Amino acid sequence: MSIIHGNYQIYDVSMPIRRGMPVYKNKPEKQPEFETTADFQSGTAHETRLHIDAHTGTHIDAPLHMLEGGATIESVRMEDLVRPCRVIDLTRVNQAIHASDLVDCGIQAGEFLLFKTQNSFDEAFNFEFVYVAADAATYLADKGVAGVGIDALGIERAQPGHETHKALLGRGIHIIEGLRLAEVEPGEYLMVAAPLKLEGIDAAPARVLLLK
Ligand SMILES: [Zn+2]
């Protein structure tokens, strides 16, 4: 969804959070639950309690997600998530993004990259989602990127050793998962990624906006 506001086009690249939304591997225990704790039948206000996984919808992973003793989500600095970014078109890629798919992208140290793939066009969870292969993660880490975002609920799959997460988080590279980029053209944007200020845990859902 995008709107024009003043001099900006604003793209909301976040997933709606609702009962029945796509969740990782369609696991029922990962479905969000909204519990109505007060309503106008029982009282004078409407209130809701959330039961959600920290990795629900569009979210940011903290190092603790994959590294024992790693930093927790509130330690991610605001200026690392409110900053320029570049959307790269990888819609031609099948299955996995490899280093060979990235060599012609002109990737520079310090960039925050968002990968737009076929995943952005999936309405339901796709078990064959496009992910970042370990060799691509190593390539990105060696390039010294600041962050990587992808339009899948996971940045990797079928990796028992979680090499992709570890190659990135182990080098202080931020990971955003669950982006929705179908409407977004490749190019440079100002990103505003705002994870909930949860303390001491491994991830947080985030509202992510791209401004042009
Ligand atoms: Zn995650």
PDB file of C-alpha atoms and ligand atoms in Angstrom:
ATOM      1  CA  MET A   1       0.000   0.000   0.000  1.00  0.00           C
ATOM      2  CA  SER A   2       1.300   3.482  -0.726  1.00  0.00           C
ATOM      3  CA  ILE A   3       0.111   7.038  -0.205  1.00  0.00           C
ATOM      4  CA  ILE A   4       1.409  10.436  -1.211  1.00  0.00           C
ATOM      5  CA  HIS A   5       2.084  12.695   1.755  1.00  0.00           C
ATOM      6  CA  GLY A   6       3.630  16.093   1.140  1.00  0.00           C
ATOM      7  CA  ASN A   7       6.787  15.572  -0.881  1.00  0.00           C
ATOM      8  CA  TYR A   8       6.913  11.852  -0.148  1.00  0.00           C
ATOM      9  CA  GLN A   9       5.446   8.707  -1.531  1.00  0.00           C
ATOM     10  CA  ILE A  10       5.144   6.417   1.493  1.00  0.00           C
ATOM     11  CA  TYR A  11       5.063   2.638   1.028  1.00  0.00           C
ATOM     12  CA  ASP A  12       3.887   0.475   3.913  1.00  0.00           C
ATOM     13  CA  VAL A  13       5.859  -2.744   3.366  1.00  0.00           C
ATOM     14  CA  SER A  14       4.607  -4.468   6.528  1.00  0.00           C
ATOM     15  CA  MET A  15       2.325  -7.504   6.771  1.00  0.00           C
ATOM     16  CA  PRO A  16      -1.082  -7.080   8.394  1.00  0.00           C
ATOM     17  CA  ILE A  17      -1.197  -9.066  11.659  1.00  0.00           C
ATOM     18  CA  ARG A  18      -4.448 -10.971  11.997  1.00  0.00           C
ATOM     19  CA  ARG A  19      -5.841 -14.393  12.796  1.00  0.00           C
ATOM     20  CA  GLY A  20      -5.319 -16.610   9.719  1.00  0.00           C
ATOM     21  CA  MET A  21      -2.346 -14.640   8.389  1.00  0.00           C
ATOM     22  CA  PRO A  22       0.612 -16.477   6.808  1.00  0.00           C
ATOM     23  CA  VAL A  23       2.893 -17.868   9.541  1.00  0.00           C
ATOM     24  CA  TYR A  24       6.108 -19.850   9.283  1.00  0.00           C
ATOM     25  CA  LYS A  25       5.413 -23.365   7.963  1.00  0.00           C
ATOM     26  CA  ASN A  26       1.717 -22.799   8.760  1.00  0.00           C
ATOM     27  CA  LYS A  27       2.352 -23.911  12.356  1.00  0.00           C
ATOM     28  CA  PRO A  28      -0.926 -23.417  14.266  1.00  0.00           C
ATOM     29  CA  GLU A  29       0.927 -22.358  17.426  1.00  0.00           C
ATOM     30  CA  LYS A  30       2.385 -19.411  15.508  1.00  0.00           C
ATOM     31  CA  GLN A  31      -1.028 -17.929  14.698  1.00  0.00           C
ATOM     32  CA  PRO A  32      -1.691 -14.658  16.501  1.00  0.00           C
ATOM     33  CA  GLU A  33      -4.604 -14.624  18.937  1.00  0.00           C
ATOM     34  CA  PHE A  34      -6.483 -11.474  19.864  1.00  0.00           C
ATOM     35  CA  GLU A  35      -8.258 -11.947  23.158  1.00  0.00           C
ATOM     36  CA  THR A  36     -10.985  -9.472  23.927  1.00  0.00           C
ATOM     37  CA  THR A  37     -10.563  -8.702  27.630  1.00  0.00           C
ATOM     38  CA  ALA A  38     -13.232  -6.012  27.832  1.00  0.00           C
ATOM     39  CA  ASP A  39     -16.051  -4.906  25.606  1.00  0.00           C
ATOM     40  CA  PHE A  40     -19.178  -2.793  25.704  1.00  0.00           C
ATOM     41  CA  GLN A  41     -21.313  -5.702  26.833  1.00  0.00           C
ATOM     42  CA  SER A  42     -19.204  -6.181  29.965  1.00  0.00           C
ATOM     43  CA  GLY A  43     -18.017  -2.634  30.561  1.00  0.00           C
ATOM     44  CA  THR A  44     -17.364   0.813  29.156  1.00  0.00           C
ATOM     45  CA  ALA A  45     -14.312   0.224  26.954  1.00  0.00           C
ATOM     46  CA  HIS A  46     -12.947  -2.246  24.419  1.00  0.00           C
ATOM     47  CA  GLU A  47      -9.579  -3.863  25.233  1.00  0.00           C
ATOM     48  CA  THR A  48      -7.556  -6.648  23.630  1.00  0.00           C
ATOM     49  CA  ARG A  49      -4.697  -8.824  24.811  1.00  0.00           C
ATOM     50  CA  LEU A  50      -2.224 -10.009  22.151  1.00  0.00           C
ATOM     51  CA  HIS A  51      -0.776 -13.505  22.085  1.00  0.00           C
ATOM     52  CA  ILE A  52       1.817 -13.377  19.344  1.00  0.00           C
ATOM     53  CA  ASP A  53       5.188 -14.829  18.480  1.00  0.00           C
ATOM     54  CA  ALA A  54       7.991 -12.241  18.383  1.00  0.00           C
ATOM     55  CA  HIS A  55       8.662 -13.397  14.783  1.00  0.00           C
ATOM     56  CA  THR A  56       5.116 -12.666  13.591  1.00  0.00           C
ATOM     57  CA  GLY A  57       4.708 -10.931  10.236  1.00  0.00           C
ATOM     58  CA  THR A  58       7.244  -8.248   9.366  1.00  0.00           C
ATOM     59  CA  HIS A  59       9.887  -8.407  12.087  1.00  0.00           C
ATOM     60  CA  ILE A  60      13.499  -7.814  12.989  1.00  0.00           C
ATOM     61  CA  ASP A  61      15.769 -10.543  14.310  1.00  0.00           C
ATOM     62  CA  ALA A  62      18.257  -9.768  17.079  1.00  0.00           C
ATOM     63  CA  PRO A  63      21.583 -11.649  17.365  1.00  0.00           C
ATOM     64  CA  LEU A  64      20.155 -13.679  20.289  1.00  0.00           C
ATOM     65  CA  HIS A  65      17.862 -15.425  17.781  1.00  0.00           C
ATOM     66  CA  MET A  66      20.772 -17.560  16.568  1.00  0.00           C
ATOM     67  CA  LEU A  67      23.740 -16.767  18.802  1.00  0.00           C
ATOM     68  CA  GLU A  68      23.832 -17.903  22.418  1.00  0.00           C
ATOM     69  CA  GLY A  69      24.377 -14.855  24.622  1.00  0.00           C
ATOM     70  CA  GLY A  70      23.765 -12.570  21.630  1.00  0.00           C
ATOM     71  CA  ALA A  71      22.389  -9.048  21.856  1.00  0.00           C
ATOM     72  CA  THR A  72      18.657  -8.582  22.344  1.00  0.00           C
ATOM     73  CA  ILE A  73      16.270  -6.577  20.204  1.00  0.00           C
ATOM     74  CA  GLU A  74      16.193  -3.330  22.220  1.00  0.00           C
ATOM     75  CA  SER A  75      19.950  -2.959  21.655  1.00  0.00           C
ATOM     76  CA  VAL A  76      19.463  -2.349  17.919  1.00  0.00           C
ATOM     77  CA  ARG A  77      20.137   1.345  17.402  1.00  0.00           C
ATOM     78  CA  MET A  78      17.388   3.515  15.906  1.00  0.00           C
ATOM     79  CA  GLU A  79      19.814   5.064  13.424  1.00  0.00           C
ATOM     80  CA  ASP A  80      20.572   1.597  12.038  1.00  0.00           C
ATOM     81  CA  LEU A  81      16.904   1.152  11.082  1.00  0.00           C
ATOM     82  CA  VAL A  82      15.902   4.688  10.085  1.00  0.00           C
ATOM     83  CA  ARG A  83      18.212   5.320   7.162  1.00  0.00           C
ATOM     84  CA  PRO A  84      18.643   4.994   3.391  1.00  0.00           C
ATOM     85  CA  CYS A  85      18.159   1.564   1.885  1.00  0.00           C
ATOM     86  CA  ARG A  86      18.127   0.009  -1.575  1.00  0.00           C
ATOM     87  CA  VAL A  87      15.497  -2.358  -2.960  1.00  0.00           C
ATOM     88  CA  ILE A  88      17.092  -4.892  -5.316  1.00  0.00           C
ATOM     89  CA  ASP A  89      14.966  -6.785  -7.841  1.00  0.00           C
ATOM     90  CA  LEU A  90      15.614 -10.534  -7.518  1.00  0.00           C
ATOM     91  CA  THR A  91      12.244 -11.648  -8.896  1.00  0.00           C
ATOM     92  CA  ARG A  92      14.066 -13.712 -11.531  1.00  0.00           C
ATOM     93  CA  VAL A  93      15.633 -15.936  -8.837  1.00  0.00           C
ATOM     94  CA  ASN A  94      14.207 -19.397  -8.170  1.00  0.00           C
ATOM     95  CA  GLN A  95      14.555 -21.206  -4.840  1.00  0.00           C
ATOM     96  CA  ALA A  96      17.670 -19.547  -3.418  1.00  0.00           C
ATOM     97  CA  ILE A  97      19.624 -16.324  -3.799  1.00  0.00           C
ATOM     98  CA  HIS A  98      23.276 -17.181  -4.351  1.00  0.00           C
ATOM     99  CA  ALA A  99      26.355 -14.957  -4.424  1.00  0.00           C
ATOM    100  CA  SER A 100      26.299 -15.262  -8.218  1.00  0.00           C
ATOM    101  CA  ASP A 101      22.913 -13.472  -8.230  1.00  0.00           C
ATOM    102  CA  LEU A 102      24.431 -10.526  -6.338  1.00  0.00           C
ATOM    103  CA  VAL A 103      27.793  -9.941  -8.026  1.00  0.00           C
ATOM    104  CA  ASP A 104      26.335  -7.570 -10.635  1.00  0.00           C
ATOM    105  CA  CYS A 105      24.333  -5.530  -8.126  1.00  0.00           C
ATOM    106  CA  GLY A 106      27.177  -3.147  -7.268  1.00  0.00           C
ATOM    107  CA  ILE A 107      26.804  -3.780  -3.542  1.00  0.00           C
ATOM    108  CA  GLN A 108      28.773  -1.324  -1.393  1.00  0.00           C
ATOM    109  CA  ALA A 109      29.930  -1.512   2.225  1.00  0.00           C
ATOM    110  CA  GLY A 110      27.436   0.060   4.609  1.00  0.00           C
ATOM    111  CA  GLU A 111      24.346  -0.432   2.422  1.00  0.00           C
ATOM    112  CA  PHE A 112      21.052  -1.711   3.800  1.00  0.00           C
ATOM    113  CA  LEU A 113      19.607  -3.972   1.090  1.00  0.00           C
ATOM    114  CA  LEU A 114      16.026  -5.162   0.708  1.00  0.00           C
ATOM    115  CA  PHE A 115      15.569  -8.139  -1.602  1.00  0.00           C
ATOM    116  CA  LYS A 116      12.382  -8.162  -3.670  1.00  0.00           C
ATOM    117  CA  THR A 117      11.645 -11.700  -4.850  1.00  0.00           C
ATOM    118  CA  GLN A 118       8.710 -13.762  -6.056  1.00  0.00           C
ATOM    119  CA  ASN A 119       7.801 -14.160  -2.370  1.00  0.00           C
ATOM    120  CA  SER A 120       6.186 -10.709  -2.421  1.00  0.00           C
ATOM    121  CA  PHE A 121       3.508 -12.092  -4.751  1.00  0.00           C
ATOM    122  CA  ASP A 122       2.589 -15.082  -2.531  1.00  0.00           C
ATOM    123  CA  GLU A 123      -0.654 -14.671  -0.613  1.00  0.00           C
ATOM    124  CA  ALA A 124      -0.206 -17.803   1.524  1.00  0.00           C
ATOM    125  CA  PHE A 125       2.866 -19.333   3.173  1.00  0.00           C
ATOM    126  CA  ASN A 126       4.962 -20.974   0.469  1.00  0.00           C
ATOM    127  CA  PHE A 127       7.110 -23.871   1.677  1.00  0.00           C
ATOM    128  CA  GLU A 128       9.396 -23.270  -1.330  1.00  0.00           C
ATOM    129  CA  PHE A 129       9.968 -19.580  -0.555  1.00  0.00           C
ATOM    130  CA  VAL A 130      13.032 -17.890  -2.003  1.00  0.00           C
ATOM    131  CA  TYR A 131      15.742 -17.555   0.667  1.00  0.00           C
ATOM    132  CA  VAL A 132      19.304 -16.310   1.033  1.00  0.00           C
ATOM    133  CA  ALA A 133      21.737 -19.202   0.604  1.00  0.00           C
ATOM    134  CA  ALA A 134      24.793 -19.458   2.849  1.00  0.00           C
ATOM    135  CA  ASP A 135      27.219 -18.451   0.080  1.00  0.00           C
ATOM    136  CA  ALA A 136      25.228 -15.259  -0.526  1.00  0.00           C
ATOM    137  CA  ALA A 137      25.210 -14.479   3.201  1.00  0.00           C
ATOM    138  CA  THR A 138      28.996 -14.853   3.329  1.00  0.00           C
ATOM    139  CA  TYR A 139      29.315 -12.640   0.244  1.00  0.00           C
ATOM    140  CA  LEU A 140      27.144  -9.941   1.877  1.00  0.00           C
ATOM    141  CA  ALA A 141      29.078 -10.174   5.142  1.00  0.00           C
ATOM    142  CA  ASP A 142      32.392  -9.859   3.293  1.00  0.00           C
ATOM    143  CA  LYS A 143      31.038  -6.806   1.444  1.00  0.00           C
ATOM    144  CA  GLY A 144      30.276  -5.262   4.831  1.00  0.00           C
ATOM    145  CA  VAL A 145      26.604  -4.454   4.297  1.00  0.00           C
ATOM    146  CA  ALA A 146      24.743  -2.933   7.236  1.00  0.00           C
ATOM    147  CA  GLY A 147      21.555  -4.929   6.871  1.00  0.00           C
ATOM    148  CA  VAL A 148      19.524  -7.292   4.729  1.00  0.00           C
ATOM    149  CA  GLY A 149      15.766  -7.481   4.407  1.00  0.00           C
ATOM    150  CA  ILE A 150      13.750 -10.124   2.602  1.00  0.00           C
ATOM    151  CA  ASP A 151      10.117 -10.672   1.658  1.00  0.00           C
ATOM    152  CA  ALA A 152       9.949 -14.104   3.309  1.00  0.00           C
ATOM    153  CA  LEU A 153       9.135 -14.989   6.918  1.00  0.00           C
ATOM    154  CA  GLY A 154      12.604 -16.551   7.077  1.00  0.00           C
ATOM    155  CA  ILE A 155      15.863 -15.425   5.498  1.00  0.00           C
ATOM    156  CA  GLU A 156      16.877 -19.097   5.234  1.00  0.00           C
ATOM    157  CA  ARG A 157      15.270 -22.503   5.069  1.00  0.00           C
ATOM    158  CA  ALA A 158      16.512 -26.083   5.059  1.00  0.00           C
ATOM    159  CA  GLN A 159      19.677 -25.093   6.939  1.00  0.00           C
ATOM    160  CA  PRO A 160      19.972 -27.168  10.123  1.00  0.00           C
ATOM    161  CA  GLY A 161      23.065 -25.147  11.124  1.00  0.00           C
ATOM    162  CA  HIS A 162      21.403 -21.778  10.332  1.00  0.00           C
ATOM    163  CA  GLU A 163      24.477 -20.665   8.366  1.00  0.00           C
ATOM    164  CA  THR A 164      22.740 -17.695   6.733  1.00  0.00           C
ATOM    165  CA  HIS A 165      21.450 -16.194   9.990  1.00  0.00           C
ATOM    166  CA  LYS A 166      24.790 -16.811  11.701  1.00  0.00           C
ATOM    167  CA  ALA A 167      26.905 -15.359   8.883  1.00  0.00           C
ATOM    168  CA  LEU A 168      24.883 -12.132   9.060  1.00  0.00           C
ATOM    169  CA  LEU A 169      24.051 -11.764  12.759  1.00  0.00           C
ATOM    170  CA  GLY A 170      27.571 -12.880  13.705  1.00  0.00           C
ATOM    171  CA  ARG A 171      28.952  -9.869  11.793  1.00  0.00           C
ATOM    172  CA  GLY A 172      26.488  -7.366  13.244  1.00  0.00           C
ATOM    173  CA  ILE A 173      24.348  -7.269  10.085  1.00  0.00           C
ATOM    174  CA  HIS A 174      20.683  -6.564  10.757  1.00  0.00           C
ATOM    175  CA  ILE A 175      17.982  -8.873   9.377  1.00  0.00           C
ATOM    176  CA  ILE A 176      14.421  -7.861   8.506  1.00  0.00           C
ATOM    177  CA  GLU A 177      12.019 -10.645   7.520  1.00  0.00           C
ATOM    178  CA  GLY A 178       8.457 -10.660   6.234  1.00  0.00           C
ATOM    179  CA  LEU A 179       8.603  -7.568   4.009  1.00  0.00           C
ATOM    180  CA  ARG A 180       5.916  -7.013   1.331  1.00  0.00           C
ATOM    181  CA  LEU A 181       7.541  -5.439  -1.711  1.00  0.00           C
ATOM    182  CA  ALA A 182       5.178  -6.272  -4.602  1.00  0.00           C
ATOM    183  CA  GLU A 183       4.316  -2.599  -5.218  1.00  0.00           C
ATOM    184  CA  VAL A 184       7.823  -1.266  -4.678  1.00  0.00           C
ATOM    185  CA  GLU A 185      10.108  -0.518  -7.612  1.00  0.00           C
ATOM    186  CA  PRO A 186      13.813  -1.266  -7.224  1.00  0.00           C
ATOM    187  CA  GLY A 187      15.893   1.711  -6.123  1.00  0.00           C
ATOM    188  CA  GLU A 188      16.812   3.931  -3.205  1.00  0.00           C
ATOM    189  CA  TYR A 189      14.412   4.820  -0.389  1.00  0.00           C
ATOM    190  CA  LEU A 190      14.472   6.251   3.072  1.00  0.00           C
ATOM    191  CA  MET A 191      13.531   3.372   5.378  1.00  0.00           C
ATOM    192  CA  VAL A 192      11.749   3.751   8.692  1.00  0.00           C
ATOM    193  CA  ALA A 193      11.800   0.361  10.423  1.00  0.00           C
ATOM    194  CA  ALA A 194      10.416   0.490  13.944  1.00  0.00           C
ATOM    195  CA  PRO A 195      10.495  -2.730  15.983  1.00  0.00           C
ATOM    196  CA  LEU A 196       8.374  -2.773  19.126  1.00  0.00           C
ATOM    197  CA  LYS A 197      10.532  -1.801  22.078  1.00  0.00           C
ATOM    198  CA  LEU A 198      10.506  -5.238  23.671  1.00  0.00           C
ATOM    199  CA  GLU A 199      13.315  -5.906  26.134  1.00  0.00           C
ATOM    200  CA  GLY A 200      15.544  -8.938  26.487  1.00  0.00           C
ATOM    201  CA  ILE A 201      14.216 -11.079  23.633  1.00  0.00           C
ATOM    202  CA  ASP A 202      15.307 -12.337  20.208  1.00  0.00           C
ATOM    203  CA  ALA A 203      13.055 -10.398  17.810  1.00  0.00           C
ATOM    204  CA  ALA A 204      10.247  -7.887  17.540  1.00  0.00           C
ATOM    205  CA  PRO A 205       7.445  -7.238  15.071  1.00  0.00           C
ATOM    206  CA  ALA A 206       8.049  -3.992  13.181  1.00  0.00           C
ATOM    207  CA  ARG A 207       6.188  -1.471  11.093  1.00  0.00           C
ATOM    208  CA  VAL A 208       8.416  -0.809   8.096  1.00  0.00           C
ATOM    209  CA  LEU A 209       7.834   2.177   5.810  1.00  0.00           C
ATOM    210  CA  LEU A 210       9.771   3.190   2.700  1.00  0.00           C
ATOM    211  CA  LEU A 211       9.766   6.852   1.700  1.00  0.00           C
ATOM    212  CA  LYS A 212      10.575   8.151  -1.767  1.00  0.00           C
TER     213      LYS A 212
HETATM  214 ZN    ZN B   1      12.895 -14.104  12.496  1.00  0.00          ZN
END
